PDB file of C-alpha atoms and ligand atoms in Angstrom:
ATOM      1  CA  MET A   1       1.109   0.961 -24.980  1.00  0.00           C
ATOM      2  CA  SER A   2       0.069  -0.026 -28.227  1.00  0.00           C
ATOM      3  CA  LYS A   3       3.220  -1.925 -28.800  1.00  0.00           C
ATOM      4  CA  ARG A   4       2.486  -3.996 -25.701  1.00  0.00           C
ATOM      5  CA  ILE A   5      -0.996  -4.799 -26.880  1.00  0.00           C
ATOM      6  CA  SER A   6       0.213  -5.954 -30.419  1.00  0.00           C
ATOM      7  CA  ALA A   7       3.153  -7.813 -28.781  1.00  0.00           C
ATOM      8  CA  ARG A   8       0.494  -9.936 -26.937  1.00  0.00           C
ATOM      9  CA  ILE A   9      -1.661 -10.429 -29.889  1.00  0.00           C
ATOM     10  CA  LEU A  10       1.283 -11.670 -31.940  1.00  0.00           C
ATOM     11  CA  ASP A  11       2.103 -14.036 -29.145  1.00  0.00           C
ATOM     12  CA  LEU A  12      -1.339 -15.604 -29.429  1.00  0.00           C
ATOM     13  CA  LEU A  13      -1.181 -15.744 -33.238  1.00  0.00           C
ATOM     14  CA  PHE A  14       2.460 -17.072 -33.226  1.00  0.00           C
ATOM     15  CA  PRO A  15       3.259 -18.997 -30.201  1.00  0.00           C
ATOM     16  CA  PRO A  16       6.618 -17.651 -28.798  1.00  0.00           C
ATOM     17  CA  HIS A  17       9.824 -19.325 -29.574  1.00  0.00           C
ATOM     18  CA  CYS A  18      12.971 -19.461 -27.485  1.00  0.00           C
ATOM     19  CA  PRO A  19      14.509 -15.726 -27.881  1.00  0.00           C
ATOM     20  CA  ILE A  20      17.939 -17.325 -27.828  1.00  0.00           C
ATOM     21  CA  CYS A  21      17.987 -20.279 -30.196  1.00  0.00           C
ATOM     22  CA  GLY A  22      14.629 -19.889 -31.886  1.00  0.00           C
ATOM     23  CA  LYS A  23      13.404 -23.456 -30.949  1.00  0.00           C
ATOM     24  CA  GLY A  24       9.901 -23.929 -29.448  1.00  0.00           C
ATOM     25  CA  SER A  25       9.890 -22.576 -25.799  1.00  0.00           C
ATOM     26  CA  GLY A  26       9.305 -24.274 -22.624  1.00  0.00           C
ATOM     27  CA  LYS A  27       6.094 -24.207 -20.307  1.00  0.00           C
ATOM     28  CA  ASP A  28       6.685 -20.681 -19.280  1.00  0.00           C
ATOM     29  CA  GLY A  29       6.718 -19.422 -22.657  1.00  0.00           C
ATOM     30  CA  CYS A  30      10.234 -18.015 -22.686  1.00  0.00           C
ATOM     31  CA  LEU A  31      13.293 -20.065 -22.856  1.00  0.00           C
ATOM     32  CA  CYS A  32      13.598 -23.630 -24.175  1.00  0.00           C
ATOM     33  CA  PRO A  33      14.766 -26.157 -21.710  1.00  0.00           C
ATOM     34  CA  GLU A  34      18.364 -25.992 -23.019  1.00  0.00           C
ATOM     35  CA  CYS A  35      18.806 -22.282 -22.795  1.00  0.00           C
ATOM     36  CA  LEU A  36      17.059 -22.268 -19.582  1.00  0.00           C
ATOM     37  CA  ALA A  37      19.660 -24.746 -18.128  1.00  0.00           C
ATOM     38  CA  LYS A  38      22.343 -22.312 -19.529  1.00  0.00           C
ATOM     39  CA  TYR A  39      20.809 -19.463 -17.711  1.00  0.00           C
ATOM     40  CA  ASP A  40      20.341 -21.166 -14.469  1.00  0.00           C
ATOM     41  CA  GLY A  41      23.885 -22.308 -14.849  1.00  0.00           C
ATOM     42  CA  GLU A  42      25.206 -18.794 -15.220  1.00  0.00           C
ATOM     43  CA  GLN A  43      23.596 -18.230 -11.877  1.00  0.00           C
ATOM     44  CA  LYS A  44      25.885 -20.587 -10.313  1.00  0.00           C
ATOM     45  CA  GLU A  45      29.113 -19.270 -11.773  1.00  0.00           C
ATOM     46  CA  LYS A  46      31.679 -18.102  -9.001  1.00  0.00           C
ATOM     47  CA  CYS A  47      33.291 -14.733  -8.423  1.00  0.00           C
ATOM     48  CA  PRO A  48      37.037 -15.186  -8.854  1.00  0.00           C
ATOM     49  CA  VAL A  49      37.848 -12.997  -5.701  1.00  0.00           C
ATOM     50  CA  CYS A  50      35.582 -14.390  -3.089  1.00  0.00           C
ATOM     51  CA  MET A  51      34.255 -17.484  -4.855  1.00  0.00           C
ATOM     52  CA  LYS A  52      30.663 -16.699  -4.286  1.00  0.00           C
ATOM     53  CA  THR A  53      27.865 -16.711  -6.784  1.00  0.00           C
ATOM     54  CA  ALA A  54      26.745 -13.241  -8.100  1.00  0.00           C
ATOM     55  CA  GLY A  55      23.776 -13.602  -5.569  1.00  0.00           C
ATOM     56  CA  ASP A  56      26.160 -13.547  -2.613  1.00  0.00           C
ATOM     57  CA  CYS A  57      29.259 -11.812  -3.852  1.00  0.00           C
ATOM     58  CA  THR A  58      29.536  -8.266  -2.474  1.00  0.00           C
ATOM     59  CA  CYS A  59      32.987  -7.564  -4.120  1.00  0.00           C
ATOM     60  CA  GLY A  60      33.181  -3.992  -5.456  1.00  0.00           C
ATOM     61  CA  LEU A  61      29.983  -2.789  -4.395  1.00  0.00           C
ATOM     62  CA  ALA A  62      30.920  -0.927  -1.140  1.00  0.00           C
ATOM     63  CA  GLY A  63      30.673   2.303  -2.822  1.00  0.00           C
ATOM     64  CA  VAL A  64      27.544   1.403  -5.004  1.00  0.00           C
ATOM     65  CA  SER A  65      25.513   0.059  -2.484  1.00  0.00           C
ATOM     66  CA  ARG A  66      25.203   1.265   1.110  1.00  0.00           C
ATOM     67  CA  THR A  67      22.314  -0.747   2.235  1.00  0.00           C
ATOM     68  CA  PHE A  68      22.526  -4.177   3.509  1.00  0.00           C
ATOM     69  CA  LEU A  69      19.523  -6.824   3.397  1.00  0.00           C
ATOM     70  CA  GLY A  70      20.961  -9.655   5.575  1.00  0.00           C
ATOM     71  CA  ASP A  71      24.560  -9.794   4.491  1.00  0.00           C
ATOM     72  CA  LYS A  72      23.805  -8.695   0.906  1.00  0.00           C
ATOM     73  CA  ARG A  73      24.524  -5.418  -0.739  1.00  0.00           C
ATOM     74  CA  THR A  74      22.465  -6.142  -3.839  1.00  0.00           C
ATOM     75  CA  VAL A  75      20.448  -8.919  -5.487  1.00  0.00           C
ATOM     76  CA  ALA A  76      22.040  -9.885  -8.759  1.00  0.00           C
ATOM     77  CA  LEU A  77      20.997 -13.022 -10.627  1.00  0.00           C
ATOM     78  CA  ALA A  78      24.348 -13.315 -12.688  1.00  0.00           C
ATOM     79  CA  PHE A  79      27.639 -11.756 -13.498  1.00  0.00           C
ATOM     80  CA  TYR A  80      28.144  -9.642 -16.510  1.00  0.00           C
ATOM     81  CA  HIS A  81      31.309  -9.707 -18.330  1.00  0.00           C
ATOM     82  CA  PRO A  82      31.966  -6.612 -20.269  1.00  0.00           C
ATOM     83  CA  HIS A  83      35.063  -7.371 -21.912  1.00  0.00           C
ATOM     84  CA  GLY A  84      35.003 -11.170 -21.976  1.00  0.00           C
ATOM     85  CA  THR A  85      32.724 -13.587 -23.998  1.00  0.00           C
ATOM     86  CA  GLY A  86      29.489 -11.978 -22.940  1.00  0.00           C
ATOM     87  CA  GLY A  87      28.149 -12.169 -26.356  1.00  0.00           C
ATOM     88  CA  ALA A  88      27.584 -16.107 -25.928  1.00  0.00           C
ATOM     89  CA  ARG A  89      26.036 -15.896 -22.465  1.00  0.00           C
ATOM     90  CA  VAL A  90      22.274 -16.339 -22.453  1.00  0.00           C
ATOM     91  CA  THR A  91      21.756 -13.878 -19.554  1.00  0.00           C
ATOM     92  CA  GLU A  92      23.391 -10.972 -21.385  1.00  0.00           C
ATOM     93  CA  ARG A  93      21.633 -11.767 -24.653  1.00  0.00           C
ATOM     94  CA  LEU A  94      18.368 -11.773 -22.843  1.00  0.00           C
ATOM     95  CA  VAL A  95      19.047  -8.412 -21.323  1.00  0.00           C
ATOM     96  CA  ARG A  96      19.792  -7.039 -24.673  1.00  0.00           C
ATOM     97  CA  ILE A  97      16.460  -8.424 -25.932  1.00  0.00           C
ATOM     98  CA  PHE A  98      14.822  -7.211 -22.795  1.00  0.00           C
ATOM     99  CA  LYS A  99      15.935  -3.646 -23.534  1.00  0.00           C
ATOM    100  CA  LYS A 100      14.986  -3.531 -27.070  1.00  0.00           C
ATOM    101  CA  ARG A 101      11.424  -5.164 -27.221  1.00  0.00           C
ATOM    102  CA  TYR A 102       8.688  -5.650 -24.895  1.00  0.00           C
ATOM    103  CA  ASP A 103       8.402  -9.160 -23.908  1.00  0.00           C
ATOM    104  CA  ARG A 104       6.210 -10.160 -21.169  1.00  0.00           C
ATOM    105  CA  SER A 105       7.386 -13.667 -20.627  1.00  0.00           C
ATOM    106  CA  LEU A 106      11.041 -12.563 -20.414  1.00  0.00           C
ATOM    107  CA  THR A 107      10.156  -9.700 -18.168  1.00  0.00           C
ATOM    108  CA  ASP A 108       8.467 -12.255 -15.902  1.00  0.00           C
ATOM    109  CA  LEU A 109      11.330 -14.569 -16.011  1.00  0.00           C
ATOM    110  CA  PHE A 110      13.596 -12.153 -14.434  1.00  0.00           C
ATOM    111  CA  ALA A 111      11.068 -10.580 -12.148  1.00  0.00           C
ATOM    112  CA  ARG A 112      10.379 -13.746 -10.681  1.00  0.00           C
ATOM    113  CA  ASP A 113      13.774 -14.803 -10.030  1.00  0.00           C
ATOM    114  CA  ILE A 114      14.672 -11.309  -8.401  1.00  0.00           C
ATOM    115  CA  SER A 115      11.460 -11.179  -6.588  1.00  0.00           C
ATOM    116  CA  GLY A 116      12.197 -14.598  -4.929  1.00  0.00           C
ATOM    117  CA  LYS A 117      15.447 -13.461  -3.653  1.00  0.00           C
ATOM    118  CA  ILE A 118      14.276 -10.228  -2.500  1.00  0.00           C
ATOM    119  CA  LEU A 119      11.470 -11.862  -0.326  1.00  0.00           C
ATOM    120  CA  LEU A 120      13.944 -14.342   1.191  1.00  0.00           C
ATOM    121  CA  LEU A 121      16.141 -11.549   2.123  1.00  0.00           C
ATOM    122  CA  MET A 122      13.252  -9.567   3.679  1.00  0.00           C
ATOM    123  CA  LYS A 123      12.271 -12.588   5.466  1.00  0.00           C
ATOM    124  CA  ALA A 124      15.934 -13.427   6.738  1.00  0.00           C
ATOM    125  CA  SER A 125      16.309  -9.732   7.920  1.00  0.00           C
ATOM    126  CA  GLU A 126      12.896  -9.367   9.384  1.00  0.00           C
ATOM    127  CA  GLU A 127      11.750  -6.651   7.022  1.00  0.00           C
ATOM    128  CA  ASP A 128       8.249  -5.964   6.283  1.00  0.00           C
ATOM    129  CA  PRO A 129       7.689  -5.819   2.488  1.00  0.00           C
ATOM    130  CA  THR A 130       4.664  -3.351   2.945  1.00  0.00           C
ATOM    131  CA  GLU A 131       7.195  -0.775   4.155  1.00  0.00           C
ATOM    132  CA  TRP A 132       9.096  -0.742   0.930  1.00  0.00           C
ATOM    133  CA  ILE A 133       8.584   0.433  -2.660  1.00  0.00           C
ATOM    134  CA  VAL A 134      10.248  -0.530  -5.815  1.00  0.00           C
ATOM    135  CA  THR A 135      11.469   2.006  -8.288  1.00  0.00           C
ATOM    136  CA  PHE A 136      13.863   2.332 -11.148  1.00  0.00           C
ATOM    137  CA  PRO A 137      16.097   4.883 -12.927  1.00  0.00           C
ATOM    138  CA  PRO A 138      14.086   5.616 -16.108  1.00  0.00           C
ATOM    139  CA  ARG A 139      15.623   5.135 -19.591  1.00  0.00           C
ATOM    140  CA  SER A 140      16.267   8.240 -21.678  1.00  0.00           C
ATOM    141  CA  ASN A 141      13.418   9.977 -23.223  1.00  0.00           C
ATOM    142  CA  GLU A 142      15.066   9.387 -26.574  1.00  0.00           C
ATOM    143  CA  ASN A 143      15.196   5.606 -25.819  1.00  0.00           C
ATOM    144  CA  ARG A 144      11.734   5.610 -24.534  1.00  0.00           C
ATOM    145  CA  ARG A 145      10.268   7.054 -27.724  1.00  0.00           C
ATOM    146  CA  LYS A 146      12.520   4.747 -29.812  1.00  0.00           C
ATOM    147  CA  TYR A 147      11.532   1.429 -28.247  1.00  0.00           C
ATOM    148  CA  GLY A 148       8.053   2.430 -27.151  1.00  0.00           C
ATOM    149  CA  PHE A 149       8.673   1.386 -23.447  1.00  0.00           C
ATOM    150  CA  ASP A 150      10.655   1.651 -20.431  1.00  0.00           C
ATOM    151  CA  GLN A 151      12.064  -1.713 -19.363  1.00  0.00           C
ATOM    152  CA  GLY A 152      12.811  -0.629 -15.887  1.00  0.00           C
ATOM    153  CA  GLN A 153       9.218   0.419 -15.412  1.00  0.00           C
ATOM    154  CA  ILE A 154       7.801  -3.029 -16.763  1.00  0.00           C
ATOM    155  CA  ALA A 155      10.408  -4.936 -14.531  1.00  0.00           C
ATOM    156  CA  ALA A 156       9.435  -2.844 -11.645  1.00  0.00           C
ATOM    157  CA  LYS A 157       5.789  -3.556 -12.169  1.00  0.00           C
ATOM    158  CA  SER A 158       6.340  -7.147 -12.466  1.00  0.00           C
ATOM    159  CA  ILE A 159       8.392  -7.356  -9.300  1.00  0.00           C
ATOM    160  CA  SER A 160       5.721  -5.608  -7.614  1.00  0.00           C
ATOM    161  CA  ARG A 161       3.083  -8.275  -8.605  1.00  0.00           C
ATOM    162  CA  TYR A 162       5.441 -11.133  -7.327  1.00  0.00           C
ATOM    163  CA  THR A 163       6.528  -9.365  -4.260  1.00  0.00           C
ATOM    164  CA  GLY A 164       3.380  -7.556  -3.234  1.00  0.00           C
ATOM    165  CA  ILE A 165       5.703  -4.318  -2.939  1.00  0.00           C
ATOM    166  CA  PRO A 166       4.155  -1.434  -4.496  1.00  0.00           C
ATOM    167  CA  TRP A 167       6.058   0.133  -7.330  1.00  0.00           C
ATOM    168  CA  LYS A 168       6.525   4.027  -7.707  1.00  0.00           C
ATOM    169  CA  LYS A 169       7.971   6.346 -10.218  1.00  0.00           C
ATOM    170  CA  THR A 170      10.622   8.380  -8.224  1.00  0.00           C
ATOM    171  CA  LEU A 171      13.073   9.341 -10.816  1.00  0.00           C
ATOM    172  CA  ARG A 172      12.987  10.962 -14.305  1.00  0.00           C
ATOM    173  CA  ARG A 173      15.186  11.901 -17.084  1.00  0.00           C
ATOM    174  CA  SER A 174      15.892  15.581 -18.292  1.00  0.00           C
ATOM    175  CA  GLY A 175      16.901  14.815 -21.686  1.00  0.00           C
ATOM    176  CA  GLY A 176      20.370  13.616 -22.553  1.00  0.00           C
ATOM    177  CA  ASP A 177      21.320  10.225 -23.954  1.00  0.00           C
ATOM    178  CA  GLU A 178      20.777   6.769 -21.978  1.00  0.00           C
ATOM    179  CA  GLN A 179      24.093   5.328 -21.095  1.00  0.00           C
ATOM    180  CA  LYS A 180      25.271   2.953 -23.761  1.00  0.00           C
ATOM    181  CA  GLU A 181      24.052  -0.543 -23.379  1.00  0.00           C
ATOM    182  CA  LEU A 182      26.281  -3.445 -22.988  1.00  0.00           C
ATOM    183  CA  CYS A 183      29.263  -2.223 -25.030  1.00  0.00           C
ATOM    184  CA  ARG A 184      32.839  -1.441 -24.217  1.00  0.00           C
ATOM    185  CA  GLY A 185      33.639   1.572 -22.348  1.00  0.00           C
ATOM    186  CA  ASP A 186      30.108   1.650 -21.495  1.00  0.00           C
ATOM    187  CA  ARG A 187      28.206   3.681 -18.997  1.00  0.00           C
ATOM    188  CA  GLU A 188      29.714   7.189 -19.429  1.00  0.00           C
ATOM    189  CA  LEU A 189      27.677   8.718 -16.627  1.00  0.00           C
ATOM    190  CA  ASN A 190      25.377  11.414 -17.883  1.00  0.00           C
ATOM    191  CA  SER A 191      24.367  11.997 -14.320  1.00  0.00           C
ATOM    192  CA  GLY A 192      23.013  15.520 -15.084  1.00  0.00           C
ATOM    193  CA  SER A 193      20.099  13.769 -16.729  1.00  0.00           C
ATOM    194  CA  LEU A 194      18.793  11.755 -13.772  1.00  0.00           C
ATOM    195  CA  LYS A 195      16.437  13.774 -11.598  1.00  0.00           C
ATOM    196  CA  LEU A 196      14.095  13.358  -8.634  1.00  0.00           C
ATOM    197  CA  ALA A 197      10.580  13.002 -10.016  1.00  0.00           C
ATOM    198  CA  ARG A 198       8.121  15.532  -9.311  1.00  0.00           C
ATOM    199  CA  ASN A 199       6.102  14.301  -6.436  1.00  0.00           C
ATOM    200  CA  ALA A 200       8.379  11.585  -5.758  1.00  0.00           C
ATOM    201  CA  ASP A 201       7.684  11.515  -2.111  1.00  0.00           C
ATOM    202  CA  VAL A 202      10.426   9.191  -0.828  1.00  0.00           C
ATOM    203  CA  ASN A 203      10.858  10.840   2.719  1.00  0.00           C
ATOM    204  CA  CYS A 204      11.345   7.759   5.116  1.00  0.00           C
ATOM    205  CA  ARG A 205      10.680   5.226   2.363  1.00  0.00           C
ATOM    206  CA  LYS A 206      12.700   2.149   2.226  1.00  0.00           C
ATOM    207  CA  ILE A 207      13.582   1.661  -1.600  1.00  0.00           C
ATOM    208  CA  ILE A 208      14.243  -1.387  -3.914  1.00  0.00           C
ATOM    209  CA  LEU A 209      15.970   0.306  -6.922  1.00  0.00           C
ATOM    210  CA  PHE A 210      15.725  -1.978 -10.045  1.00  0.00           C
ATOM    211  CA  ASP A 211      18.359  -1.613 -12.679  1.00  0.00           C
ATOM    212  CA  ASP A 212      18.928  -4.318 -15.471  1.00  0.00           C
ATOM    213  CA  ILE A 213      22.735  -4.136 -15.372  1.00  0.00           C
ATOM    214  CA  ILE A 214      25.179  -2.690 -12.852  1.00  0.00           C
ATOM    215  CA  THR A 215      28.519  -2.025 -14.509  1.00  0.00           C
ATOM    216  CA  THR A 216      30.270   0.780 -12.969  1.00  0.00           C
ATOM    217  CA  GLY A 217      27.609   1.436 -10.451  1.00  0.00           C
ATOM    218  CA  ALA A 218      27.359   5.213 -11.531  1.00  0.00           C
ATOM    219  CA  THR A 219      23.682   4.880 -12.281  1.00  0.00           C
ATOM    220  CA  VAL A 220      22.916   3.342  -8.957  1.00  0.00           C
ATOM    221  CA  ARG A 221      25.039   5.769  -7.021  1.00  0.00           C
ATOM    222  CA  ALA A 222      23.594   8.772  -8.761  1.00  0.00           C
ATOM    223  CA  ALA A 223      19.907   7.548  -8.175  1.00  0.00           C
ATOM    224  CA  THR A 224      20.870   6.460  -4.488  1.00  0.00           C
ATOM    225  CA  ASP A 225      22.260  10.053  -3.759  1.00  0.00           C
ATOM    226  CA  LEU A 226      19.221  11.507  -5.166  1.00  0.00           C
ATOM    227  CA  LEU A 227      16.564   9.432  -3.323  1.00  0.00           C
ATOM    228  CA  THR A 228      18.688   9.612   0.007  1.00  0.00           C
ATOM    229  CA  ASP A 229      18.949  13.477  -0.310  1.00  0.00           C
ATOM    230  CA  ALA A 230      15.042  13.384  -0.591  1.00  0.00           C
ATOM    231  CA  GLY A 231      14.881  11.719   2.702  1.00  0.00           C
ATOM    232  CA  ALA A 232      14.714   8.000   1.573  1.00  0.00           C
ATOM    233  CA  GLU A 233      15.564   5.724   4.743  1.00  0.00           C
ATOM    234  CA  CYS A 234      17.612   3.391   2.492  1.00  0.00           C
ATOM    235  CA  VAL A 235      18.063   2.307  -1.121  1.00  0.00           C
ATOM    236  CA  PHE A 236      18.852  -1.546  -1.908  1.00  0.00           C
ATOM    237  CA  PRO A 237      19.831  -2.113  -5.517  1.00  0.00           C
ATOM    238  CA  VAL A 238      18.580  -5.310  -7.495  1.00  0.00           C
ATOM    239  CA  CYS A 239      19.646  -6.204 -11.063  1.00  0.00           C
ATOM    240  CA  ILE A 240      19.808  -8.883 -13.447  1.00  0.00           C
ATOM    241  CA  ALA A 241      23.445  -9.029 -13.818  1.00  0.00           C
ATOM    242  CA  ARG A 242      26.339  -7.026 -12.459  1.00  0.00           C
ATOM    243  CA  VAL A 243      30.051  -6.590 -13.470  1.00  0.00           C
ATOM    244  CA  GLN A 244      32.541  -9.148 -12.059  1.00  0.00           C
ATOM    245  CA  LYS A 245      35.468  -7.714  -9.980  1.00  0.00           C
ATOM    246  CA  GLU A 246      38.763  -8.733 -11.814  1.00  0.00           C
ATOM    247  CA  SER A 247      40.624 -11.481  -9.783  1.00  0.00           C
ATOM    248  CA  LYS A 248      43.858  -9.451  -9.480  1.00  0.00           C
ATOM    249  CA  ALA A 249      42.225  -6.379  -8.105  1.00  0.00           C
ATOM    250  CA  GLY A 250      41.923  -7.644  -4.544  1.00  0.00           C
ATOM    251  CA  LYS A 251      38.911  -6.962  -2.271  1.00  0.00           C
TER     252      LYS A 251
HETATM  253 ZN1  LIG B   1      16.740 -21.897 -26.625  1.00  0.00          ZN
HETATM  254 ZN1  LIG B   2      33.204 -11.714  -4.992  1.00  0.00          ZN
END
């Protein structure tokens, strides 16, 4: 908590600069106009298999997401390229920053974009947002201590503010390491460490599950299993970026 307060005081004393290029940031206090244009452009990139954007593509998600809202299996803002030129991509660089330091305007940027898509889907599929909750797989206890916050929790809170869907902590970690962030061979699942939170009370609940990046889908699958076993009616994953299916792999 103290880190958050000090971050906000620092923002007041030193107006924020674009976290990507360091230039003065735009009106919303986050990305400069050039980086914002790149970020928007990345959301328009097409899947090589189905030729849809990350927001519409469902390739490779069949075993990961079992819930549909409209014709979508997830909300994703952009594709993530684990073995490609991800280092240069604005979205992936922002996710790295998002994990490492508490940044209100960055969180709000992601949350606002994800929330807009959630609300559109709810409307299209005649779902009542008030019947849903937003939750997240928490980061490891070790990383929570190291960075002083849980990026999933602050994103869930922010999504809750934008959508009016209440957020709730339903999962916990029982020790173990968080899956490695954004690097090759990433996300060896330490599934034993993800548990249902005490007093989770998800029986008959409809759940939006926020995870920053979906790579193998192992975290989302494990979380969905836990929540479904505890009685959740459905679990719909949302993320900032998701891995892109290779074009040769077929559907
Ligand atoms: Zn910039
Ligand atoms: Zn696709």
